[in-house]
mmCIF file of C-alpha atoms in Angstrom:
data_model
loop_
_atom_site.group_PDB
_atom_site.id
_atom_site.type_symbol
_atom_site.label_atom_id
_atom_site.label_comp_id
_atom_site.label_asym_id
_atom_site.label_seq_id
_atom_site.Cartn_x
_atom_site.Cartn_y
_atom_site.Cartn_z
ATOM 1 C CA MET A 218 -2.494 -4.473 -34.046
ATOM 2 C CA PHE A 219 -0.170 -4.161 -31.055
ATOM 3 C CA ASP A 220 -0.700 -6.793 -28.377
ATOM 4 C CA THR A 221 0.132 -5.793 -24.823
ATOM 5 C CA PRO A 222 2.504 -8.388 -23.305
ATOM 6 C CA PRO A 223 1.040 -10.704 -20.676
ATOM 7 C CA GLU A 224 1.783 -9.775 -17.093
ATOM 8 C CA LEU A 225 1.953 -11.544 -13.770
ATOM 9 C CA ARG A 226 -1.147 -10.974 -11.660
ATOM 10 C CA ASP A 227 -2.026 -12.247 -8.198
ATOM 11 C CA LYS A 228 -5.190 -14.335 -8.044
ATOM 12 C CA ALA A 229 -6.899 -15.446 -4.830
ATOM 13 C CA GLU A 230 -7.773 -19.167 -4.974
ATOM 14 C CA LEU A 231 -8.810 -22.136 -2.846
ATOM 15 C CA HIS A 232 -5.409 -23.858 -3.063
ATOM 16 C CA GLY A 233 -1.859 -22.622 -3.431
ATOM 17 C CA HIS A 234 1.543 -22.186 -1.828
ATOM 18 C CA GLN A 235 1.274 -18.597 -0.556
ATOM 19 C CA LEU A 236 -1.344 -17.573 1.995
ATOM 20 C CA ASP A 237 -3.294 -14.393 1.333
ATOM 21 C CA TYR A 238 -2.839 -13.033 4.853
ATOM 22 C CA ARG A 239 -5.407 -10.285 4.452
ATOM 23 C CA ASN A 240 -8.086 -12.771 3.351
ATOM 24 C CA VAL A 241 -7.086 -15.243 6.058
ATOM 25 C CA ALA A 242 -7.502 -12.567 8.725
ATOM 26 C CA GLU A 243 -10.892 -11.537 7.333
ATOM 27 C CA PHE A 244 -11.999 -15.181 7.117
ATOM 28 C CA PHE A 245 -11.201 -15.909 10.761
ATOM 29 C CA ALA A 246 -12.813 -12.611 11.714
ATOM 30 C CA GLY A 247 -16.065 -13.985 10.356
ATOM 31 C CA ASP A 248 -16.177 -13.418 6.574
ATOM 32 C CA LYS A 249 -16.815 -17.014 5.467
ATOM 33 C CA SER A 250 -17.300 -15.949 1.842
ATOM 34 C CA LEU A 251 -13.495 -15.889 1.555
ATOM 35 C CA PHE A 252 -13.193 -19.658 2.097
ATOM 36 C CA ASP A 253 -12.059 -20.254 -1.500
ATOM 37 C CA GLU A 254 -9.747 -17.194 -1.577
ATOM 38 C CA LEU A 255 -7.290 -17.999 1.220
ATOM 39 C CA TYR A 256 -4.305 -18.530 -1.073
ATOM 40 C CA ARG A 257 -2.690 -16.241 -3.619
ATOM 41 C CA ASN A 258 -1.132 -17.567 -6.803
ATOM 42 C CA ARG A 259 0.693 -15.510 -9.395
ATOM 43 C CA LYS A 260 -0.214 -16.264 -13.000
ATOM 44 C CA TYR A 261 0.321 -14.746 -16.406
ATOM 45 C CA VAL A 262 -2.797 -13.024 -17.734
ATOM 46 C CA PRO A 263 -3.345 -10.850 -20.824
ATOM 47 C CA GLY A 264 -2.066 -7.338 -20.179
ATOM 48 C CA GLY A 265 -4.475 -4.418 -20.254
ATOM 49 C CA ASN A 266 -3.915 -1.424 -22.517
ATOM 50 C CA ARG A 267 -4.297 1.090 -19.697
ATOM 51 C CA ILE A 268 -3.530 1.379 -16.006
ATOM 52 C CA VAL A 269 -4.839 4.035 -13.646
ATOM 53 C CA GLY A 270 -2.800 4.912 -10.565
ATOM 54 C CA VAL A 271 -3.980 7.041 -7.654
ATOM 55 C CA SER A 272 -1.574 8.875 -5.357
ATOM 56 C CA VAL A 273 -3.614 10.083 -2.393
ATOM 57 C CA ASP A 274 -2.860 12.498 0.435
ATOM 58 C CA PHE A 275 -3.191 10.907 3.907
ATOM 59 C CA SER A 276 -2.285 14.087 5.815
ATOM 60 C CA GLY A 277 -4.187 15.038 8.947
ATOM 61 C CA SER A 278 -6.712 17.335 7.266
ATOM 62 C CA VAL A 279 -7.994 14.730 4.795
ATOM 63 C CA ASN A 280 -11.602 13.525 5.013
ATOM 64 C CA GLU A 281 -11.129 9.762 5.372
ATOM 65 C CA MET A 282 -14.663 8.746 4.385
ATOM 66 C CA ASP A 283 -14.766 10.878 1.222
ATOM 67 C CA THR A 284 -11.326 9.568 0.260
ATOM 68 C CA GLN A 285 -12.445 5.962 0.703
ATOM 69 C CA VAL A 286 -15.563 6.559 -1.386
ATOM 70 C CA ALA A 287 -13.487 8.155 -4.151
ATOM 71 C CA LEU A 288 -10.937 5.323 -4.190
ATOM 72 C CA THR A 289 -13.669 2.720 -4.348
ATOM 73 C CA ALA A 290 -15.454 4.557 -7.160
ATOM 74 C CA ILE A 291 -12.411 4.931 -9.413
ATOM 75 C CA ALA A 292 -11.181 1.387 -8.704
ATOM 76 C CA ARG A 293 -14.575 -0.114 -9.594
ATOM 77 C CA ALA A 294 -14.842 2.050 -12.706
ATOM 78 C CA ALA A 295 -11.409 0.898 -13.863
ATOM 79 C CA GLN A 296 -12.403 -2.705 -13.265
ATOM 80 C CA LEU A 297 -15.582 -2.280 -15.338
ATOM 81 C CA GLN A 298 -13.559 -0.721 -18.167
ATOM 82 C CA GLY A 299 -11.017 -3.554 -18.102
ATOM 83 C CA ASP A 300 -8.248 -1.213 -16.946
ATOM 84 C CA ASN A 301 -5.650 -2.101 -14.363
ATOM 85 C CA PHE A 302 -5.591 -0.128 -11.120
ATOM 86 C CA THR A 303 -3.069 0.708 -8.426
ATOM 87 C CA ALA A 304 -3.001 3.186 -5.540
ATOM 88 C CA ALA A 305 -0.752 4.437 -2.754
ATOM 89 C CA GLY A 306 -1.108 7.007 0.013
ATOM 90 C CA PHE A 307 1.447 9.479 1.334
ATOM 91 C CA THR A 308 1.903 11.065 4.761
ATOM 92 C CA THR A 309 4.520 11.274 7.527
ATOM 93 C CA TYR A 310 5.102 9.060 10.539
ATOM 94 C CA ALA A 311 2.867 9.969 13.457
ATOM 95 C CA GLY A 312 5.864 9.945 15.773
ATOM 96 C CA GLY A 313 8.226 11.786 13.441
ATOM 97 C CA PRO A 314 6.727 14.421 11.155
ATOM 98 C CA THR A 315 9.944 14.897 9.184
ATOM 99 C CA ASP A 316 9.969 11.274 8.015
ATOM 100 C CA SER A 317 7.906 10.750 4.858
ATOM 101 C CA ARG A 318 5.982 7.541 4.410
ATOM 102 C CA THR A 319 4.038 5.980 1.556
ATOM 103 C CA GLN A 320 1.451 3.275 2.098
ATOM 104 C CA LEU A 321 0.443 0.760 -0.562
ATOM 105 C CA ILE A 322 -3.332 0.592 -0.989
ATOM 106 C CA THR A 323 -3.692 -1.672 -4.025
ATOM 107 C CA GLY A 324 -0.771 -3.147 -5.923
ATOM 108 C CA PRO A 325 -0.659 -3.245 -9.741
ATOM 109 C CA THR A 326 -0.902 -7.055 -9.738
ATOM 110 C CA GLU A 327 -3.986 -7.333 -7.524
ATOM 111 C CA GLN A 328 -7.669 -6.490 -7.684
ATOM 112 C CA PHE A 329 -8.992 -3.702 -5.484
ATOM 113 C CA LYS A 330 -11.027 -4.889 -2.491
ATOM 114 C CA MET A 331 -13.091 -2.852 -0.091
ATOM 115 C CA GLU A 332 -10.820 -3.808 2.806
ATOM 116 C CA HIS A 333 -7.928 -2.032 1.065
ATOM 117 C CA ASN A 334 -9.573 1.167 2.274
ATOM 118 C CA SER A 335 -8.622 0.236 5.828
ATOM 119 C CA VAL A 336 -5.154 1.753 5.295
ATOM 120 C CA VAL A 337 -6.662 5.212 4.743
ATOM 121 C CA SER A 338 -5.736 7.027 7.952
ATOM 122 C CA ALA A 339 -5.521 10.818 8.107
ATOM 123 C CA HIS A 340 -2.498 12.082 10.041
ATOM 124 C CA GLY A 341 0.846 13.786 9.532
ATOM 125 C CA LYS A 342 2.084 16.120 6.800
ATOM 126 C CA THR A 343 2.071 16.232 2.971
ATOM 127 C CA PRO A 344 5.125 14.649 1.267
ATOM 128 C CA LEU A 345 3.575 14.864 -2.187
ATOM 129 C CA ALA A 346 6.853 14.198 -4.008
ATOM 130 C CA ASN A 347 7.181 10.836 -2.244
ATOM 131 C CA GLY A 348 3.601 9.934 -3.132
ATOM 132 C CA VAL A 349 4.057 10.724 -6.812
ATOM 133 C CA ASP A 350 7.395 8.905 -6.926
ATOM 134 C CA THR A 351 5.918 5.757 -5.353
ATOM 135 C CA THR A 352 2.883 5.712 -7.651
ATOM 136 C CA HIS A 353 5.179 6.334 -10.620
ATOM 137 C CA ARG A 354 7.141 3.202 -9.734
ATOM 138 C CA LEU A 355 3.940 1.179 -9.324
ATOM 139 C CA LEU A 356 2.753 2.276 -12.768
ATOM 140 C CA ALA A 357 6.162 1.649 -14.328
ATOM 141 C CA SER A 358 6.016 -1.991 -13.223
ATOM 142 C CA ASN A 359 2.957 -2.572 -15.433
ATOM 143 C CA ASN A 360 3.040 -3.386 -19.161
ATOM 144 C CA ALA A 361 0.072 -1.210 -20.129
ATOM 145 C CA THR A 362 0.644 1.136 -23.067
ATOM 146 C CA GLU A 363 -1.305 4.022 -21.490
ATOM 147 C CA LYS A 364 -0.589 5.097 -17.917
ATOM 148 C CA ILE A 365 -2.505 7.723 -15.974
ATOM 149 C CA MET A 366 -1.877 9.048 -12.479
ATOM 150 C CA PHE A 367 -4.445 10.903 -10.410
ATOM 151 C CA VAL A 368 -2.855 12.855 -7.545
ATOM 152 C CA ILE A 369 -5.292 13.807 -4.772
ATOM 153 C CA THR A 370 -4.232 16.388 -2.205
ATOM 154 C CA ASP A 371 -5.835 18.948 0.096
ATOM 155 C CA GLY A 372 -2.728 20.907 0.970
ATOM 156 C CA LYS A 373 0.540 22.425 -0.156
ATOM 157 C CA PRO A 374 3.497 19.995 -0.219
ATOM 158 C CA ASN A 375 5.523 20.477 2.960
ATOM 159 C CA ARG A 376 8.039 17.639 2.824
ATOM 160 C CA SER A 377 10.641 17.137 0.087
ATOM 161 C CA MET A 378 12.322 13.996 -1.197
ATOM 162 C CA LYS A 379 15.294 13.167 1.013
ATOM 163 C CA LYS A 380 17.737 12.642 -1.838
ATOM 164 C CA SER A 381 20.907 14.602 -2.466
ATOM 165 C CA ASP A 382 20.069 15.439 -6.083
ATOM 166 C CA TRP A 383 16.522 16.648 -5.341
ATOM 167 C CA PRO A 384 15.423 20.200 -4.444
ATOM 168 C CA SER A 385 15.104 20.854 -0.713
ATOM 169 C CA ASN A 386 12.071 23.048 -1.356
ATOM 170 C CA SER A 387 8.938 20.895 -0.945
ATOM 171 C CA VAL A 388 6.982 22.375 -3.861
ATOM 172 C CA ALA A 389 9.989 22.183 -6.193
ATOM 173 C CA SER A 390 10.548 18.592 -5.098
ATOM 174 C CA ALA A 391 6.940 17.713 -5.948
ATOM 175 C CA GLU A 392 7.273 19.504 -9.304
ATOM 176 C CA LYS A 393 10.308 17.380 -10.124
ATOM 177 C CA ALA A 394 8.523 14.131 -9.240
ATOM 178 C CA ILE A 395 5.578 15.075 -11.463
ATOM 179 C CA GLU A 396 7.842 16.122 -14.335
ATOM 180 C CA ILE A 397 9.790 12.837 -14.149
ATOM 181 C CA ALA A 398 6.528 10.890 -14.331
ATOM 182 C CA LYS A 399 5.397 12.889 -17.361
ATOM 183 C CA THR A 400 8.774 12.360 -19.029
ATOM 184 C CA ASN A 401 8.138 8.624 -18.695
ATOM 185 C CA ASN A 402 4.849 8.903 -20.619
ATOM 186 C CA ILE A 403 2.555 8.985 -17.599
ATOM 187 C CA ALA A 404 -0.314 11.448 -17.784
ATOM 188 C CA VAL A 405 -0.558 13.207 -14.417
ATOM 189 C CA ILE A 406 -3.773 14.935 -13.305
ATOM 190 C CA GLY A 407 -4.060 16.694 -9.955
ATOM 191 C CA PHE A 408 -7.158 16.966 -7.781
ATOM 192 C CA GLY A 409 -7.092 19.880 -5.352
ATOM 193 C CA VAL A 410 -9.529 19.191 -2.531
ATOM 194 C CA ASP A 411 -11.285 21.731 -0.299
ATOM 195 C CA ASP A 412 -9.001 24.588 0.798
ATOM 196 C CA VAL A 413 -5.854 23.811 -1.190
ATOM 197 C CA ASP A 414 -4.329 26.875 -2.868
ATOM 198 C CA GLU A 415 -5.179 26.826 -6.581
ATOM 199 C CA ASP A 416 -1.980 28.712 -7.402
ATOM 200 C CA VAL A 417 -0.022 25.798 -5.945
ATOM 201 C CA MET A 418 -2.050 23.306 -7.997
ATOM 202 C CA GLU A 419 -1.341 25.255 -11.184
ATOM 203 C CA LYS A 420 2.360 25.448 -10.391
ATOM 204 C CA LEU A 421 2.510 21.699 -9.822
ATOM 205 C CA PHE A 422 0.264 20.377 -12.588
ATOM 206 C CA GLY A 423 0.035 23.174 -15.169
ATOM 207 C CA HIS A 424 -2.904 25.424 -16.012
ATOM 208 C CA ASP A 425 -4.994 22.620 -17.540
ATOM 209 C CA GLY A 426 -3.660 19.669 -15.557
ATOM 210 C CA TYR A 427 -5.743 19.787 -12.403
ATOM 211 C CA VAL A 428 -9.313 19.827 -11.051
ATOM 212 C CA MET A 429 -10.515 21.753 -8.011
ATOM 213 C CA THR A 430 -13.242 20.086 -5.942
ATOM 214 C CA ASP A 431 -14.827 19.739 -2.529
ATOM 215 C CA SER A 432 -14.143 16.467 -0.727
ATOM 216 C CA ASP A 433 -17.771 15.385 -0.943
ATOM 217 C CA ASP A 434 -17.636 15.776 -4.741
ATOM 218 C CA LEU A 435 -14.245 14.095 -5.155
ATOM 219 C CA ALA A 436 -15.601 10.722 -6.304
ATOM 220 C CA GLU A 437 -17.814 12.374 -8.910
ATOM 221 C CA GLU A 438 -14.990 14.529 -10.252
ATOM 222 C CA LEU A 439 -12.612 11.564 -10.418
ATOM 223 C CA LEU A 440 -15.126 9.549 -12.420
ATOM 224 C CA LYS A 441 -15.913 12.489 -14.682
ATOM 225 C CA THR A 442 -12.240 12.990 -15.475
ATOM 226 C CA TYR A 443 -11.657 9.279 -15.938
ATOM 227 C CA ASN A 444 -14.610 8.910 -18.290
ATOM 228 C CA THR A 445 -13.986 11.998 -20.422
ATOM 229 C CA LYS A 446 -10.262 12.775 -20.379
ATOM 230 C CA CYS A 447 -8.046 9.843 -19.423
ATOM 231 C CA SER A 448 -7.940 8.390 -22.943
ATOM 232 C CA THR A 449 -6.776 11.693 -24.448
ATOM 233 C CA ILE A 450 -4.505 13.331 -21.840
ATOM 234 C CA ARG A 451 -0.814 12.804 -22.497
#
């Protein structure tokens, strides 16, 4: 039987050489339960067979609360299944809408925590290609044998990758990012939320590669897809 190679994972502990700045801030803000998690040490642990990555739209029309609920639900489900989890958001700078930005939510070497949701902030445009590319790289850094990416968006891509060899058209740029991920054995499933054009979703993810949902049902649809499809989609 194939054994997944061990991988380096960050573990919060009482002692160490590297402060966990997020936990330190929460501790001094009043969360005393983090007393024995103020340091972060990197250790080899057995690698999981699967990792789930979420690339999530942070554009201005996104429902922040529903997005946070969905992220928490899929992260906890992955944890219960023994799967690794990583997530990143994509938007544009508030002061410069042409500049795409991705925001790490949970890295592939750390455990999801509720406070990770604090980075979810709806503003800007929809650089979907950047989001997929970033999540692709996060997944690629993990040793799992099965890699799945959920891409959550409520709008048509309207910012392209700023690279000379990439299409200038935003939808074509997103298509290329998704195709590259698939070529590298990552299953990519899209979630079109609320008023997103289904024709765009089909163009990006293929006729059977996406789910349409309302934002208040997003968590349920994510879990349904995770539980019934993620072990078979390639």
